[in-house]
Amino acid sequence: MRRLSGTACRGLQELRGPLLVIEGVSGIAYGEMVQVRDTHGELRYGRVLEVRPEAAVIEVFEGTAGLGLEDTTVQFLGTTFELGVSSDMVGRVFDGLGRPNDGLPAPPAVAWRDINGRAINPLARDYPREFIQTGISAIDGMNSLIRGQKLPIFSAAGLPHNELAAQLIRFAKLPGEPQRFAIVFGAMGIKHDEAELFRETFAISGLQKVVMFLNLADEPSIARIITPRVAMTAAEYLAFDLGMHVLVVLTDFTAYGEAVREIATGKGEIPSRKGYPGYLYSDLASIYERAGRIEGLPGSITLVPILTMPNDDITHPIPDLTGYITEGQIVLDRNLFRKGIRPPVNVLPSLSRLMKDGIGAESTRSDHAHLANQLYAAYARAGQVERLAAIVGEEELSAVDKRYLAFGERFEREFVAQGVNEDRSITETLDLGWRMLTELPKEELTRVTEEEIKEHLP
Amino acid sequence: MATQKDPLGTVIWVNGPVVRADTTQQAHMMEMVFVGKERLIGEVIRLRGAEAVIQVYEDTTGLKAGMPVFGTGAPLSVELGPGLVSTIYDGLQRPLARFIERSGPWIDRGGHFPALDRTRRWRFSPTAPVATMVKGGTILGTVQETLLITHRIMVPPRLEGRLSWLAPEGEYTVDEPIARLHTRSGEITVTMSSRWPVRMARPVRRRLRPSRPLLTGQRIIDALFPLAKGGTAMIPGGFGTGKTVMQHQLAKWSDADLIVYIGCGERGNEMTNVLREFPHLEDPKSGHPLMERTILVANTSNMPVAAREASIYTGLTLAEYYRDMGLDVAVMADSTSRWAEALREIAGRLEEMPAEEGFPAYLGTRLAEFYERAGLVQTLSGEQGSLSIIGAVSPPGGDLSEPVTQQTRRFVRCFWALDRELASARHFPAIQPVDSYSEYAQDLITWWIDQEPDWARFREQVVDLLRRDRRLQQLVKLVGEEALPDEQKLALHGARLWREAFLQQSAFEAVDRYTTTRKQLAMMRVLHHWYHQASELIKRHIPFYRLAELPVNERIMRMKLIPNEEVDTILQLIPTITAEMDALARSMQV
């Protein structure tokens, strides 16, 4: 964090939750950074949330515990929150506000960047269309990840989303290209052992180009508002200044949303759904939309945010608003998890919006789109049949329906399920998909062409 | 835009996009103002005593109390004239290309760019007779703006007088005089460009009742839930149900003369997709690139919230201007929910009393004002023009009972509800065929019957089958399909055939993405014939399973992949159906 001298003031008007109100100040800028010094000389950081006549409302990232109205000094730094960036950030671990957390001094900054970023001009964007092979059939075959895409994992408490993310990080590659690859990992309110799992994953897979920003569950929640923004700022520098392909993993956005809500409530704002502020959509978009590709620049930012759906509810504001901004979602399902399917990806509600432009003869295989479509339609029908069988009994099903039931079963056990160390190539995934279709009568395969059936159906 | 030299007042309070100023001069409601050193664009939304509340259309970070606010004396308005088509603007009508010249790939605030190119010369051909009386809307001459758009230069509304001079055929910039009017208040010079306040509907002579369809090439829409030229439609649907793909489809294939596509608070990559794709796609009518008839207004989700609110009006005003030339214009707004949310955010920061779910009580009024700007009209110059509006709605959690969906429903006449279950099965367009409706279906019936006398019968069959299908599916859930009598099995099968062979349509297959009216009618005739014949056979106790095995069924399933030009190949299926069914009947009688 850049240190600048600015106006220092003593004496507060009000302390409430994470907020602090100070009066008798002027010339304060909206969004300006402040340094708060408590009676013991300990420093905290904050940001101006509202400028009032001769007063300001400030959010304190480390919380207000221990602050007093009279013995607190507030110093306005005259600048917005900036992160010092450089290539030396790679391999380092920082806290949720971007300060070194690994006992080493801060890397010397090459440039200072406002962590709020700026909107990419839609005219300057390059439309993402390069297929990334993740080695996971449920993703590669059915919901392909594209370089520059933002594709979240919708999970829930107790489901193995971290395992899936770790697997994705280890195996993600662009077939046949030398790697100028880096990972930026941002943790918002996750547990120590979860952070440890990722640290191990990075170590095992020999990934050296990793930047970590950690705000763990027991650390101040308000700092979580900053964590994804410093992570994206670092990613933008690596991608668009240094030309690297950056995979950003941010977890857990539900904890982030709760921190946003905490501040909004503290300010006494009018809530919309479930107490979250009305601007949560715009707030999330200001983070997610920083991913992408830019025409004429070599690098890219691919973003995989992870969130846990409270009570497995996909209509909860955090997954709901996320789904409206991101380019699809990978949904984990508790029923599949109970059946022992790992990773428990439910392909039906999952989606990759950019898939259609990134697959096909040039990147994966010409039958990919039709095959995925056919597998979707068949698996959806299998689900309907399964629900029907639960009521009327399996014996009452028609012959065709019975075959759909068998297809659904096999699709889950063989196509979706795979070992954590199993890295399937896209060809393996597609061939496997065709093998699944052998469970169905040929007349049912209306989403694939006759030529494709001749060529690929075993 | 003229700015007053002395500031209107100074900033005293900043909260996100809402700024309060202490004014020393009189400000006006809805006046456009410039705030702070960087001269951020804003609009006065409330006045009380010396205090003016301003909504700022750009990021206010860094704004300080004490900074000046400048007035412009005019409401927020757009510039109209040749050069609008094929351009991509932000919500305040600033060309996005100019931002790239100024600040590279990222958008910096405080940009002030004219909407129209000041140096480009347009070939003007005069058409109005000099020395006659002219008034607002009178066409003075034309400019070939793009291959597809002949731009009519009109006398701006509210002006009236004797045309004392008209420029000869030649090339002019948008700032050079092309006509002079002798009016009551003196001599007035007219150029090819003019301004109009975005929040005010442009005047028309009178409104007409919509009577012609806006053909979209999308079978489920044209056949079941048609939209009229000058009509309004909404597309509600949760995320991933295909709202945007559908809006893109309509923007590509509708038989409008001009499309205004407003990306309001949506994904950046979606606008990029339009920008990359449209120049390479051909307008089915003329074969020219679609970009030649498209204006884009992009205010993506990460661009400032308040400008999202303005972008809708900016787009509408541009559309009205082209409607006034006698064109059929269609506006796609994706998504109106983001606009409503912007209203909510501003209202919240003003601490207004919220109504439902935090939305302000005037949500319904604003939506009504918006959709009422659509219509088939007689323009001021006496021609017919139309403005159709198609708004996407993004209900939280896919819940259609939420306020924006419910309020919008009151003011639109087409309701194309997208269904998550259909989308999960990759059945697109995921329009729920029973819950959706179009009030124009009745108004347009004469038009369709002119094309095909049997049209009403075809449509009746599919509507009836879909309705029966929904009822029967409840039964199937309880007893299974096998337990139903053959007549009901046939109804289920008939509905499935209509759904999969006709209603389902791929947006990405070159043959399937756009279907001509002729091909649609042929497909309907085939399906109608199949079901009609099959019902006869069932009445004669031919078992259903034998009907389901007929080889022609699979060919019907795949008829959508027959090109638009080969309608006869589709119609040849009719004798095949008759032959196969007759053969089946004969074999069963033996």
XYZ file of C-alpha atoms in Angstrom, chain B residues 173-427:
255
model
C -20.852 18.143 -42.988
C -23.486 17.871 -40.281
C -22.707 21.445 -39.198
C -23.081 23.160 -42.557
C -26.389 24.854 -43.375
C -28.561 22.964 -45.841
C -31.721 25.028 -45.571
C -33.099 28.318 -44.312
C -36.595 28.812 -42.999
C -38.413 32.082 -42.768
C -40.383 31.713 -39.553
C -42.417 34.057 -37.396
C -39.479 34.498 -35.088
C -37.094 35.239 -37.937
C -34.739 33.455 -40.289
C -33.637 30.004 -39.029
C -30.782 27.959 -40.451
C -31.222 24.190 -40.583
C -28.305 21.744 -40.663
C -28.383 17.984 -41.090
C -28.032 17.494 -37.332
C -30.368 18.398 -34.487
C -30.786 17.611 -30.799
C -33.672 16.098 -28.882
C -34.116 15.565 -25.104
C -34.012 11.843 -24.391
C -36.786 11.748 -21.828
C -39.365 13.301 -24.149
C -41.148 11.247 -26.819
C -40.828 12.745 -30.311
C -44.174 13.918 -31.675
C -46.175 12.062 -34.343
C -49.320 12.991 -36.267
C -51.373 10.089 -34.937
C -51.081 6.551 -33.662
C -52.437 3.634 -35.676
C -53.492 0.148 -34.748
C -50.736 -2.412 -35.469
C -51.769 -4.687 -38.331
C -48.621 -6.137 -39.903
C -46.386 -8.725 -38.239
C -42.761 -8.097 -37.436
C -41.494 -11.276 -39.047
C -38.621 -12.698 -37.090
C -37.821 -15.968 -38.851
C -38.200 -17.599 -35.445
C -40.903 -20.225 -35.836
C -42.321 -20.249 -32.328
C -42.704 -16.473 -32.410
C -44.066 -15.999 -35.913
C -46.468 -18.916 -35.690
C -47.565 -18.928 -32.074
C -46.774 -15.643 -30.393
C -46.360 -13.078 -33.161
C -45.238 -9.529 -32.630
C -46.710 -6.712 -34.678
C -44.739 -3.863 -36.196
C -45.099 -1.176 -33.570
C -45.790 -3.718 -30.845
C -44.250 -4.438 -27.467
C -42.910 -7.709 -26.124
C -41.119 -8.886 -23.027
C -38.791 -11.840 -22.567
C -38.603 -12.791 -18.907
C -36.261 -15.596 -17.903
C -33.715 -16.579 -15.290
C -30.051 -16.694 -16.158
C -29.081 -19.262 -18.749
C -32.552 -19.519 -20.267
C -31.481 -17.761 -23.455
C -32.737 -14.173 -23.239
C -29.706 -12.690 -24.866
C -29.391 -15.282 -27.612
C -33.024 -14.624 -28.399
C -32.525 -10.845 -28.486
C -29.576 -11.402 -30.804
C -31.698 -13.639 -33.028
C -34.392 -10.989 -33.254
C -31.844 -8.272 -33.954
C -30.359 -10.366 -36.735
C -33.394 -11.705 -38.518
C -36.365 -9.399 -37.891
C -37.693 -7.707 -40.998
C -37.280 -4.240 -39.497
C -35.474 -1.521 -41.449
C -33.349 -0.516 -38.501
C -32.372 -2.168 -35.227
C -31.361 -0.284 -32.100
C -29.739 -2.757 -29.709
C -29.380 -1.505 -26.138
C -27.044 -3.553 -23.952
C -28.077 -2.258 -20.573
C -26.043 -3.529 -17.628
C -25.155 -6.800 -19.314
C -21.925 -8.626 -20.198
C -19.140 -6.927 -22.105
C -18.418 -10.024 -24.159
C -22.000 -10.084 -25.435
C -21.617 -6.655 -26.989
C -18.256 -7.721 -28.382
C -19.943 -10.748 -29.896
C -22.488 -8.526 -31.670
C -19.719 -6.243 -32.870
C -17.657 -9.121 -34.236
C -20.565 -11.048 -35.720
C -22.911 -8.494 -37.289
C -20.524 -7.165 -39.939
C -20.225 -10.739 -41.246
C -23.910 -11.647 -41.220
C -26.189 -10.796 -44.094
C -29.562 -9.158 -43.812
C -31.912 -11.811 -45.282
C -33.826 -9.166 -47.244
C -30.983 -7.376 -48.971
C -27.869 -9.502 -48.510
C -25.950 -6.545 -47.053
C -24.092 -6.783 -43.734
C -26.423 -6.472 -40.750
C -24.249 -3.750 -39.247
C -25.521 -1.449 -42.022
C -28.890 -1.326 -40.314
C -27.848 -1.504 -36.651
C -27.109 1.034 -33.922
C -25.609 -0.274 -30.693
C -25.902 1.365 -27.296
C -23.664 -0.383 -24.785
C -23.612 0.273 -21.105
C -22.212 -2.950 -19.711
C -22.645 -4.088 -16.111
C -19.308 -2.672 -14.974
C -19.918 0.748 -16.500
C -21.485 3.412 -14.221
C -24.940 2.589 -12.934
C -26.684 5.890 -13.568
C -25.706 5.852 -17.242
C -27.519 2.535 -17.456
C -30.679 4.412 -16.647
C -29.974 6.959 -19.399
C -28.974 4.349 -22.006
C -32.548 3.111 -22.422
C -33.793 6.599 -23.257
C -30.837 7.337 -25.490
C -31.589 4.220 -27.550
C -35.320 4.945 -27.725
C -34.808 8.496 -28.942
C -32.467 7.358 -31.718
C -35.106 4.804 -32.723
C -37.897 7.392 -32.772
C -35.830 9.627 -35.022
C -35.586 6.906 -37.672
C -39.258 6.004 -37.215
C -40.051 9.619 -38.082
C -38.443 8.994 -41.477
C -41.117 6.367 -42.147
C -38.989 3.335 -41.248
C -39.869 0.228 -39.283
C -37.561 0.312 -36.300
C -37.136 -2.354 -33.621
C -35.532 -1.718 -30.251
C -34.029 -4.566 -28.248
C -33.389 -3.668 -24.618
C -31.296 -6.217 -22.737
C -32.030 -6.047 -19.864
C -34.754 -3.751 -18.572
C -34.275 -5.252 -15.100
C -30.826 -3.686 -14.877
C -32.383 -0.370 -15.747
C -35.013 -0.846 -13.020
C -32.218 -1.741 -10.599
C -30.436 1.467 -11.488
C -33.649 3.335 -10.601
C -33.729 1.455 -7.325
C -30.147 2.253 -6.506
C -30.591 5.967 -7.116
C -33.880 5.988 -5.176
C -32.164 4.196 -2.301
C -29.344 6.707 -2.167
C -31.918 9.502 -2.125
C -33.527 7.707 0.831
C -36.883 7.573 -0.917
C -39.554 5.413 0.649
C -39.365 2.045 -1.131
C -42.340 0.079 -2.417
C -41.900 -3.605 -3.327
C -38.445 -5.181 -2.887
C -36.844 -1.778 -2.496
C -38.008 -0.534 -5.912
C -39.396 2.987 -5.946
C -43.156 3.440 -6.131
C -42.851 5.066 -9.582
C -41.389 1.908 -11.189
C -44.675 1.143 -12.958
C -45.020 4.698 -14.274
C -41.514 4.653 -15.715
C -42.061 1.275 -17.378
C -45.337 2.508 -18.859
C -43.674 5.629 -20.248
C -40.992 3.466 -21.786
C -43.220 0.916 -23.527
C -45.741 3.549 -24.610
C -43.109 5.063 -26.868
C -43.628 2.041 -29.140
C -46.323 2.087 -31.802
C -47.347 2.128 -35.420
C -47.727 5.784 -36.295
C -48.419 8.266 -38.983
C -45.394 10.509 -38.878
C -45.448 14.297 -39.029
C -44.728 14.025 -42.750
C -47.717 11.719 -43.221
C -45.902 8.444 -43.780
C -46.229 5.240 -41.795
C -43.441 4.338 -39.431
C -43.239 1.935 -36.567
C -41.270 1.439 -33.385
C -41.361 -2.001 -31.788
C -39.857 -2.647 -28.363
C -38.630 -6.002 -27.126
C -37.445 -5.891 -23.537
C -35.612 -8.679 -21.750
C -36.423 -9.023 -18.060
C -34.111 -10.807 -15.631
C -36.226 -11.861 -12.657
C -34.182 -12.687 -9.541
C -34.160 -16.426 -9.007
C -36.287 -16.844 -12.152
C -39.311 -15.850 -10.075
C -41.884 -14.251 -12.382
C -43.872 -12.773 -9.506
C -41.171 -10.177 -8.799
C -42.034 -6.487 -9.293
C -40.242 -5.728 -12.595
C -41.793 -8.722 -14.391
C -45.233 -8.035 -12.967
C -45.169 -4.315 -13.687
C -43.851 -4.855 -17.218
C -46.606 -7.346 -17.944
C -49.151 -4.595 -17.485
C -47.766 -2.604 -20.396
C -46.675 -5.123 -23.027
C -48.834 -7.226 -25.291
C -46.457 -10.129 -25.987
C -45.222 -12.308 -23.159
C -42.522 -14.766 -24.134
C -41.768 -16.597 -20.882
C -38.524 -18.538 -20.876
C -38.504 -21.784 -18.982
C -35.575 -23.187 -17.046
C -36.558 -26.801 -17.558
C -36.663 -26.401 -21.335
C -33.303 -24.644 -21.215
C -31.764 -27.442 -19.135
C -32.829 -29.952 -21.767
C -31.260 -27.632 -24.355
C -34.647 -27.080 -25.938
